Amino acid sequence: MRLDKFVCKSTEYTKAEALRLIHAGHVIVNGDVIVDEARQVHENNTITLNGESLKARGFRYLLMHKRLGTICSNVDEGYPSLFNTLEIDKVSELHIAGRLDVDTTGLVLITDDGRWTFDIIRPMTNCQKVYRVGLSKDLSDDLIEPFKNGLQLHGESQLARPAELQILSPREARLTVTEGKFHQIKRMFVAVGYRVVSLHREQIGEIALDVPLGEWRHLTRDEVKSFATVI
Ligand code: URA
């Protein structure tokens, strides 16, 4: 991870304070003063701040049931951020592994581990995301095939990856996808002439939503590890 992140994760300093300390030459990595905050460092490196050895805290992994009308950004931008309701330390270090729109509810995974997030969101790992979708008009079985074959989304040069559409009732479906482009699900339905009226994420990989609306919990070790094997 970056040196500035390491300093934040091993002390109570804010990012601004960590930068000031690094630039002032107070941080030593394997015997050398490092003033480049972007320098990549590793757990095995010997890193000291004013002579005190630093040890990074472990990464954090959480699951939350997102409410309608909240946003996945760390700051309020016209709507309240879902991070406002997380009463834990250093919330600003956390991010969402696969954001949901303001009008989407359901499962979000929250972490400060960028590599873990990458494994969840990059299509090559085939991590499945399962959505329950409400539509503005009745669905037909003829739709299953085009979703399976890969839809042409507006503005994209490549077809969407194959997706599994399961029709639950005339205007409700479950859709399983392995990618997460901007407004992915809404655009997939637009491509077949439908408008999404409600959207809820039920599952990511093996992790299913199991907390009430607005609540959160820590992931178990097995849940955290489950993404490494999805490839
Ligand atoms: N696809 C969308 O269109 N919106 C979301 O919030 C998530 C996936």
XYZ file of C-alpha atoms and ligand atoms in Angstrom:
239
model
C 0.000 0.000 0.000
C 1.026 3.654 -0.301
C 3.207 5.072 2.449
C 0.667 7.762 3.421
C -2.031 5.094 3.760
C 0.294 2.931 5.831
C 0.984 5.814 8.230
C -2.755 6.470 8.608
C -3.490 2.781 9.131
C -0.844 2.418 11.804
C -1.482 5.642 13.754
C -4.359 7.980 14.592
C -3.065 10.642 12.179
C -5.294 12.008 9.448
C -4.129 11.893 5.838
C -3.107 15.584 5.962
C -1.064 14.987 9.127
C 0.536 11.866 7.639
C 1.549 13.814 4.529
C 3.094 16.575 6.634
C 5.119 14.049 8.653
C 6.302 12.209 5.517
C 7.279 15.409 3.706
C 9.151 16.648 6.787
C 11.317 13.491 6.716
C 9.966 11.872 9.891
C 9.216 8.530 8.252
C 11.934 5.963 7.629
C 11.445 2.846 5.473
C 14.081 0.126 5.754
C 16.622 2.676 6.982
C 15.949 5.372 4.355
C 14.070 8.617 4.889
C 11.189 8.566 2.389
C 9.452 11.830 1.503
C 7.385 10.401 -1.365
C 3.941 9.685 0.063
C 3.073 7.457 -2.900
C 5.956 5.034 -2.268
C 4.617 1.458 -2.121
C 5.383 -0.257 1.172
C 4.680 -3.722 2.505
C 3.936 -5.248 5.891
C 7.420 -6.799 5.918
C 9.163 -3.416 5.583
C 10.586 -1.829 8.709
C 8.845 1.504 8.970
C 9.349 4.016 11.758
C 7.885 7.401 12.592
C 10.078 9.555 14.796
C 11.895 6.375 15.819
C 8.703 4.467 16.768
C 8.052 1.275 14.819
C 4.731 1.282 12.914
C 2.441 -1.700 12.439
C -0.604 -1.334 10.184
C -4.026 -2.238 11.586
C -5.827 -5.009 9.753
C -8.191 -4.170 6.903
C -11.884 -3.851 7.650
C -14.671 -5.644 5.790
C -18.341 -4.864 6.343
C -21.693 -5.633 4.828
C -24.556 -3.109 4.871
C -28.190 -3.020 3.813
C -28.403 0.250 1.866
C -31.516 2.369 2.266
C -33.328 4.084 -0.599
C -32.203 7.715 -0.992
C -28.698 7.266 0.386
C -25.527 7.494 -1.689
C -22.379 5.399 -1.722
C -19.983 8.360 -1.765
C -18.032 9.280 1.398
C -19.515 12.780 1.375
C -23.113 13.982 1.183
C -23.795 15.159 -2.363
C -27.449 16.171 -2.536
C -28.404 13.014 -0.617
C -27.107 11.662 2.695
C -24.145 9.303 2.496
C -24.685 5.813 3.902
C -21.351 6.243 5.688
C -23.071 8.729 8.057
C -24.722 5.828 9.845
C -21.520 3.814 10.338
C -20.432 4.522 13.879
C -16.864 3.288 13.551
C -13.408 4.893 13.509
C -11.849 6.438 10.442
C -14.892 6.102 8.228
C -13.226 8.311 5.605
C -10.752 5.479 4.869
C -13.569 3.180 3.756
C -15.074 2.748 0.302
C -17.786 0.627 -1.323
C -16.837 -2.408 -3.395
C -19.355 -1.808 -6.193
C -21.514 1.252 -5.665
C -25.302 1.334 -5.906
C -27.382 4.210 -7.290
C -29.277 6.501 -4.933
C -32.561 4.770 -5.876
C -31.180 1.243 -5.439
C -31.386 -0.668 -2.150
C -29.642 -3.757 -0.873
C -26.264 -5.285 -0.261
C -23.127 -3.173 -0.234
C -19.694 -4.379 0.791
C -17.547 -1.787 2.536
C -13.798 -1.973 3.061
C -10.467 -0.152 3.112
C -8.747 -2.976 1.185
C -8.428 -1.813 -2.421
C -7.124 -5.142 -3.722
C -10.061 -7.038 -2.313
C -12.412 -4.556 -3.978
C -10.625 -5.026 -7.268
C -11.276 -8.793 -7.139
C -14.963 -8.157 -6.581
C -15.518 -5.559 -9.273
C -13.271 -6.612 -12.141
C -15.235 -8.768 -14.599
C -12.429 -11.321 -15.100
C -12.999 -12.798 -11.642
C -16.590 -13.691 -12.621
C -17.909 -12.602 -9.253
C -21.700 -12.839 -9.507
C -23.938 -9.985 -8.398
C -27.610 -10.821 -8.000
C -30.301 -8.156 -8.348
C -34.053 -8.227 -7.894
C -35.558 -5.913 -10.482
C -39.016 -4.341 -10.766
C -40.109 -3.401 -14.312
C -42.597 -0.929 -15.755
C -44.342 -3.513 -17.985
C -44.848 -7.252 -18.178
C -41.852 -9.460 -18.885
C -41.758 -12.177 -21.496
C -39.775 -15.422 -21.621
C -38.301 -14.239 -24.943
C -36.027 -11.939 -22.939
C -34.040 -14.739 -21.317
C -32.061 -15.537 -24.456
C -30.825 -12.002 -25.292
C -29.595 -11.546 -21.722
C -27.789 -14.888 -21.980
C -26.203 -13.985 -25.326
C -24.945 -10.560 -24.199
C -26.814 -7.298 -24.736
C -25.592 -4.297 -26.673
C -25.656 -1.409 -24.183
C -25.867 2.162 -25.435
C -22.419 3.741 -25.724
C -20.469 0.489 -25.278
C -18.237 -1.016 -27.956
C -18.468 -4.554 -26.563
C -21.495 -6.637 -25.710
C -22.390 -6.976 -22.059
C -21.224 -10.226 -20.512
C -23.812 -13.027 -20.470
C -26.378 -12.584 -17.696
C -28.971 -14.906 -16.234
C -32.535 -13.610 -16.208
C -35.078 -15.385 -14.050
C -38.672 -14.164 -14.304
C -40.273 -14.175 -10.846
C -43.651 -12.586 -11.636
C -45.059 -10.555 -14.576
C -43.134 -7.416 -13.555
C -40.364 -8.770 -11.373
C -37.125 -10.556 -12.260
C -33.902 -11.737 -10.719
C -30.832 -10.887 -12.785
C -27.347 -12.284 -12.186
C -24.435 -10.404 -13.750
C -20.651 -10.553 -13.527
C -19.824 -6.950 -14.331
C -20.763 -3.575 -12.906
C -20.652 -0.811 -15.463
C -22.293 2.537 -14.653
C -26.086 1.914 -14.329
C -25.468 -1.618 -15.625
C -28.840 -3.150 -14.790
C -30.955 -0.182 -15.833
C -29.094 0.029 -19.145
C -29.492 -3.703 -19.767
C -33.245 -3.405 -19.469
C -33.319 -0.245 -21.590
C -31.521 -2.287 -24.283
C -34.548 -4.600 -24.458
C -37.153 -1.826 -24.206
C -37.906 -1.933 -20.477
C -37.651 0.623 -17.677
C -36.466 -0.399 -14.215
C -38.775 0.931 -11.500
C -37.098 -0.706 -8.504
C -33.706 -2.294 -7.968
C -32.343 -4.245 -5.037
C -29.023 -6.116 -4.760
C -29.503 -9.442 -2.973
C -26.111 -11.103 -3.241
C -22.451 -10.613 -4.199
C -20.476 -13.814 -4.721
C -21.429 -16.117 -1.844
C -22.499 -13.293 0.427
C -26.248 -12.785 0.712
C -27.927 -9.847 2.403
C -28.888 -10.899 5.924
C -29.229 -7.697 7.962
C -32.319 -5.435 8.264
C -32.623 -2.242 6.225
C -30.028 0.366 7.248
C -28.028 -2.035 9.424
C -24.538 -3.489 8.983
C -22.209 -6.164 10.325
C -18.587 -7.227 9.967
C -17.887 -9.992 7.458
C -16.544 -13.296 8.747
C -13.033 -14.425 7.794
C -14.493 -17.042 5.448
C -16.658 -14.443 3.736
C -13.660 -12.174 3.226
C -11.636 -15.055 1.807
C -14.466 -16.282 -0.424
C -13.644 -13.782 -3.175
C -10.099 -15.010 -3.741
C -11.430 -18.275 -5.143
C -14.073 -16.931 -7.496
C -11.809 -16.738 -10.597
N -27.090 -1.279 -11.926
C -27.801 -0.131 -11.896
O -28.366 0.292 -12.893
N -27.858 0.524 -10.716
C -27.303 0.095 -9.566
O -27.416 0.728 -8.522
C -26.579 -1.116 -9.629
C -26.477 -1.786 -10.804
